[in-house]
Amino acid sequence: MSRGSGKGLSLKDKLDGNELDLSLCDLNEVPVRELAALPKATILDLSCNNLISLPSDFCSLMHLVKLDLSKNRLQQLPLDFGRLVNLQHLDLLNNRLVTLPVSFAQLKNLKWLDLKDNPLDPVLAKVAGDCLDEKQCKQAAVKVLQHMKAIQSEQDRQRQQKLQAEREMEKKREAEQRAKEAQERELRKREKAEEKERRRREYDAQKAAKQQMEKKTKKETVHTRKPASSSRPPQPPRHKPSWSRSVLRVLLFVLFCILCALAACKLTELQHQPLCVSVNTLYEDVVAALQNHKTLQNMLQHNSQQ
């Protein structure tokens, strides 16, 4: 491990029991793969190097119990730094840290912490204290963990509130969507009912028009037939007078002939002829049968007077 990259250096040569000292090695990177191959190295000293950041896979070194990162140039710790749950002692003296990741609250076994000489956020700096002795460093571990847990709880609460707000918003959108769909269904239902009512009115109108047309046609048919039937009665009177007159003429002629015959049979010498005898007998019978009729009687009287 070369001094710049850490390669070419045998970590086993640096291992002393369970302690691995990589301080003052001018490291720019942490040899995570090689460190992962040494699970016995629970104490790791990376102080006094040129480390600017830690790789994300550094947090896989969960076997670490004590970690010294002091006097580097670390500007931030990995977001999942809290995966180092077995860590009890952490030295971050003289780096460039401003804040700690929220996952720091998961370091439930942390007993000792030094954050001096970092441009910490004022609130975090006040919580961490000075760490001038063993007692203060232990208090710093407890207070910082409590502070980070409070931040984590607040973030969880905000996240829950945000999630709840998103759920409520989603429910609201779903409710609005359901209301919109219900309104659209009601609109379609109303349009369908209106269309059905319009078609029903059209049907009724067509039916009424058809009935009116049939009634009008029937009425016209009746009116057409009535003149023919009404024209017939006047015709008999027109024909009847002519027919009656003809019959009357015939009757009068026959009557005249009968009268002439009667006159001949009554007044001439032919009255003793068999034909005249029959005629006179028939005449007397007819006169006797019609004597009760006043009109004929008057006519006979008038005729006899003549």
XYZ file of C-alpha atoms in Angstrom:
306
model
C 0.000 0.000 0.000
C 1.503 3.351 -1.044
C 1.249 6.335 1.208
C -1.126 8.154 -1.141
C -3.558 5.444 -2.075
C -3.060 2.940 0.699
C -2.230 0.153 -1.778
C 0.927 -1.889 -1.326
C 0.769 -1.610 2.437
C 0.162 -4.880 4.290
C -2.602 -4.206 6.836
C -1.734 -7.370 8.683
C 1.679 -5.875 9.453
C -0.115 -2.943 11.065
C -2.478 -5.137 13.058
C -1.623 -5.444 16.723
C -4.114 -7.721 18.408
C -7.480 -6.141 17.645
C -6.013 -2.683 16.965
C -5.107 -1.449 13.494
C -3.096 1.746 13.315
C -3.189 3.539 9.964
C -2.427 6.995 11.303
C 0.144 9.229 9.640
C -0.019 7.190 6.424
C -0.881 10.173 4.227
C -4.066 8.363 3.127
C -6.445 10.016 0.667
C -8.775 7.018 0.594
C -9.828 4.398 3.103
C -8.932 0.800 2.058
C -12.405 -0.504 2.885
C -12.013 -3.856 1.113
C -8.811 -4.676 2.991
C -10.336 -3.522 6.286
C -13.402 -5.703 5.700
C -11.036 -8.686 5.393
C -9.834 -8.029 8.949
C -12.907 -8.392 11.177
C -10.641 -8.781 14.195
C -9.524 -5.163 13.849
C -12.235 -3.670 16.068
C -10.061 -0.630 16.873
C -9.106 1.485 13.837
C -6.907 4.576 13.889
C -7.096 6.710 10.758
C -5.967 9.961 12.372
C -3.579 12.458 10.816
C -4.286 11.606 7.168
C -5.677 13.527 4.192
C -9.189 12.053 4.172
C -11.808 14.423 2.729
C -14.695 11.962 2.763
C -15.503 8.391 3.617
C -16.876 6.025 0.962
C -20.433 4.728 1.456
C -19.185 1.144 1.853
C -17.136 2.261 4.873
C -20.349 1.835 6.867
C -20.199 -1.904 6.167
C -17.338 -2.179 8.732
C -19.842 -2.981 11.436
C -17.235 -4.800 13.515
C -15.589 -1.478 14.534
C -15.840 -0.601 18.203
C -13.392 2.295 18.365
C -12.682 4.678 15.485
C -10.264 7.581 15.376
C -10.732 9.984 12.455
C -9.198 13.012 14.100
C -7.019 15.510 12.268
C -8.293 14.841 8.766
C -10.223 17.075 6.371
C -13.594 15.360 6.543
C -16.395 17.673 5.460
C -19.216 15.212 6.062
C -19.930 11.660 7.125
C -21.797 9.101 5.001
C -25.581 9.285 5.299
C -25.796 5.710 6.608
C -23.010 6.209 9.172
C -25.453 4.913 11.765
C -24.950 1.375 10.449
C -21.816 1.198 12.645
C -24.036 0.100 15.520
C -21.194 -1.487 17.525
C -19.209 1.741 17.677
C -18.517 2.888 21.248
C -15.667 5.382 20.843
C -15.530 8.004 18.064
C -12.939 10.720 17.691
C -13.682 13.401 15.079
C -11.389 16.078 16.451
C -10.100 18.761 14.108
C -12.045 18.106 10.904
C -14.311 20.284 8.791
C -17.678 18.896 9.856
C -20.664 21.216 10.093
C -23.446 18.711 10.715
C -23.878 15.034 11.389
C -26.078 12.642 9.405
C -29.456 11.870 10.990
C -28.556 8.173 11.062
C -25.985 9.127 13.740
C -28.864 8.655 16.191
C -28.714 4.889 15.557
C -25.298 4.594 17.256
C -26.994 3.338 20.423
C -23.712 1.900 21.857
C -21.732 5.138 21.534
C -20.137 6.053 24.875
C -17.432 8.553 23.921
C -17.431 11.383 21.345
C -15.113 14.258 20.519
C -16.238 16.937 18.048
C -13.868 19.740 19.041
C -12.237 21.970 16.444
C -14.976 21.505 13.802
C -17.008 24.350 12.296
C -20.145 22.818 13.787
C -23.585 24.250 13.556
C -24.021 26.456 16.652
C -26.826 24.302 18.048
C -24.826 21.107 17.556
C -21.684 22.733 18.958
C -23.578 23.787 22.083
C -24.942 20.267 22.535
C -21.528 18.597 22.020
C -19.700 20.836 24.505
C -15.914 21.093 24.822
C -14.923 17.451 25.518
C -11.901 18.529 27.574
C -11.845 15.410 29.686
C -13.219 11.884 29.786
C -16.405 12.921 31.534
C -17.213 15.697 29.057
C -16.579 13.390 26.078
C -18.919 10.803 27.523
C -21.546 13.499 28.147
C -21.020 14.712 24.582
C -21.822 11.205 23.285
C -25.025 11.054 25.315
C -26.181 14.595 24.493
C -25.343 14.377 20.790
C -27.194 11.069 20.499
C -30.217 12.598 22.229
C -30.003 15.639 19.984
C -29.756 13.532 16.830
C -32.617 11.328 18.022
C -34.707 14.457 18.501
C -33.806 15.592 14.985
C -34.595 12.132 13.661
C -37.940 12.139 15.489
C -38.728 15.570 14.119
C -37.799 14.492 10.628
C -39.854 11.329 11.060
C -42.738 13.449 12.301
C -42.377 15.830 9.374
C -42.090 12.897 7.031
C -45.195 11.370 8.573
C -46.980 14.695 8.288
C -45.870 14.994 4.701
C -46.935 11.426 4.034
C -50.241 12.069 5.793
C -50.689 15.264 3.799
C -49.922 13.372 0.612
C -52.402 10.672 1.607
C -55.036 13.263 2.433
C -54.293 15.014 -0.818
C -54.567 11.693 -2.621
C -57.839 10.983 -0.826
C -59.040 14.451 -1.742
C -58.066 13.894 -5.358
C -59.776 10.508 -5.287
C -62.862 12.062 -3.682
C -62.847 14.834 -6.275
C -62.390 12.242 -8.995
C -65.267 10.182 -7.604
C -67.404 13.298 -7.310
C -66.496 14.241 -10.867
C -67.283 10.741 -12.100
C -70.561 10.758 -10.145
C -71.390 14.163 -11.634
C -70.560 12.888 -15.099
C -72.705 9.788 -14.499
C -75.546 11.981 -13.246
C -75.126 14.238 -16.268
C -75.157 11.264 -18.632
C -78.168 9.874 -16.786
C -79.969 13.214 -17.049
C -79.044 13.560 -20.712
C -80.251 10.015 -21.319
C -83.521 10.779 -19.506
C -83.926 14.000 -21.487
C -83.199 12.151 -24.712
C -85.726 9.480 -23.761
C -88.303 12.146 -22.896
C -87.613 13.951 -26.178
C -88.035 10.727 -28.128
C -91.207 9.970 -26.182
C -92.598 13.430 -27.025
C -91.648 12.946 -30.656
C -93.345 9.555 -30.601
C -96.477 11.028 -28.998
C -96.422 13.908 -31.476
C -96.043 11.527 -34.408
C -98.785 9.331 -33.016
C -101.074 12.337 -32.475
C -100.275 13.633 -35.960
C -100.993 10.204 -37.399
C -104.281 10.000 -35.520
C -105.137 13.530 -36.631
C -104.280 12.632 -40.202
C -106.383 9.469 -39.999
C -109.227 11.449 -38.453
C -108.926 14.117 -41.131
C -108.781 11.482 -43.868
C -111.803 9.738 -42.407
C -113.632 13.040 -42.140
C -112.748 13.921 -45.726
C -113.913 10.469 -46.798
C -117.184 10.999 -44.970
C -117.545 14.453 -46.519
C -116.743 13.006 -49.909
C -119.409 10.350 -49.530
C -122.052 12.697 -48.103
C -122.497 14.833 -51.226
C -123.082 11.664 -53.258
C -125.633 10.411 -50.777
C -127.089 13.852 -50.292
C -127.232 14.438 -54.019
C -129.333 11.345 -54.462
C -132.393 12.533 -52.512
C -132.726 15.700 -54.585
C -132.579 13.625 -57.769
C -135.786 11.700 -57.104
C -137.661 14.926 -56.611
C -136.278 16.118 -59.917
C -137.067 12.804 -61.602
C -140.080 12.172 -59.464
C -142.025 15.185 -60.662
C -141.407 14.215 -64.283
C -142.229 10.566 -63.582
C -145.285 11.536 -61.581
C -146.422 13.837 -64.274
C -146.013 11.102 -66.813
C -147.905 8.663 -64.653
C -150.488 11.318 -63.975
C -150.852 11.942 -67.679
C -151.232 8.226 -68.307
C -153.748 7.956 -65.523
C -155.598 10.956 -66.770
C -155.545 9.526 -70.262
C -156.748 6.190 -69.006
C -159.332 7.957 -66.921
C -160.338 10.007 -69.888
C -160.669 6.864 -71.951
C -162.669 5.232 -69.206
C -164.884 8.286 -68.943
C -165.322 8.324 -72.656
C -166.145 4.647 -72.596
C -168.549 5.184 -69.728
C -170.093 8.124 -71.490
C -170.479 6.057 -74.642
C -171.890 3.160 -72.708
C -174.227 5.407 -70.724
C -175.418 7.884 -73.264
C -175.370 6.051 -76.550
C -177.056 3.090 -77.937
C -174.059 0.954 -77.104
C -175.144 0.699 -73.502
C -176.910 -2.546 -74.222
C -173.812 -4.128 -75.718
C -172.126 -6.805 -73.597
C -168.930 -4.767 -73.279
C -170.750 -1.690 -72.088
C -172.803 -3.768 -69.677
C -169.563 -5.027 -68.136
C -168.106 -1.525 -68.057
C -171.193 -0.065 -66.409
C -171.176 -2.848 -63.831
C -167.470 -2.287 -63.052
C -168.103 1.439 -62.825
C -170.893 1.040 -60.374
C -168.796 -1.346 -58.240
C -165.853 1.043 -58.147
C -168.095 3.994 -57.320
C -169.706 2.054 -54.533
C -166.284 1.095 -53.101
C -164.973 4.630 -53.196
C -167.985 6.521 -52.005
C -166.580 6.743 -48.488
C -163.513 8.613 -49.660
C -164.297 12.306 -49.380
C -161.885 13.419 -51.983
C -163.103 10.941 -54.570
C -166.612 11.683 -53.532
C -166.006 15.362 -54.111
C -164.416 14.590 -57.415
C -167.317 12.388 -58.344
C -169.721 15.051 -57.257
C -167.861 17.632 -59.238
C -167.707 15.309 -62.194
C -171.383 14.477 -61.927
C -172.192 18.156 -61.754
C -170.274 18.693 -64.931
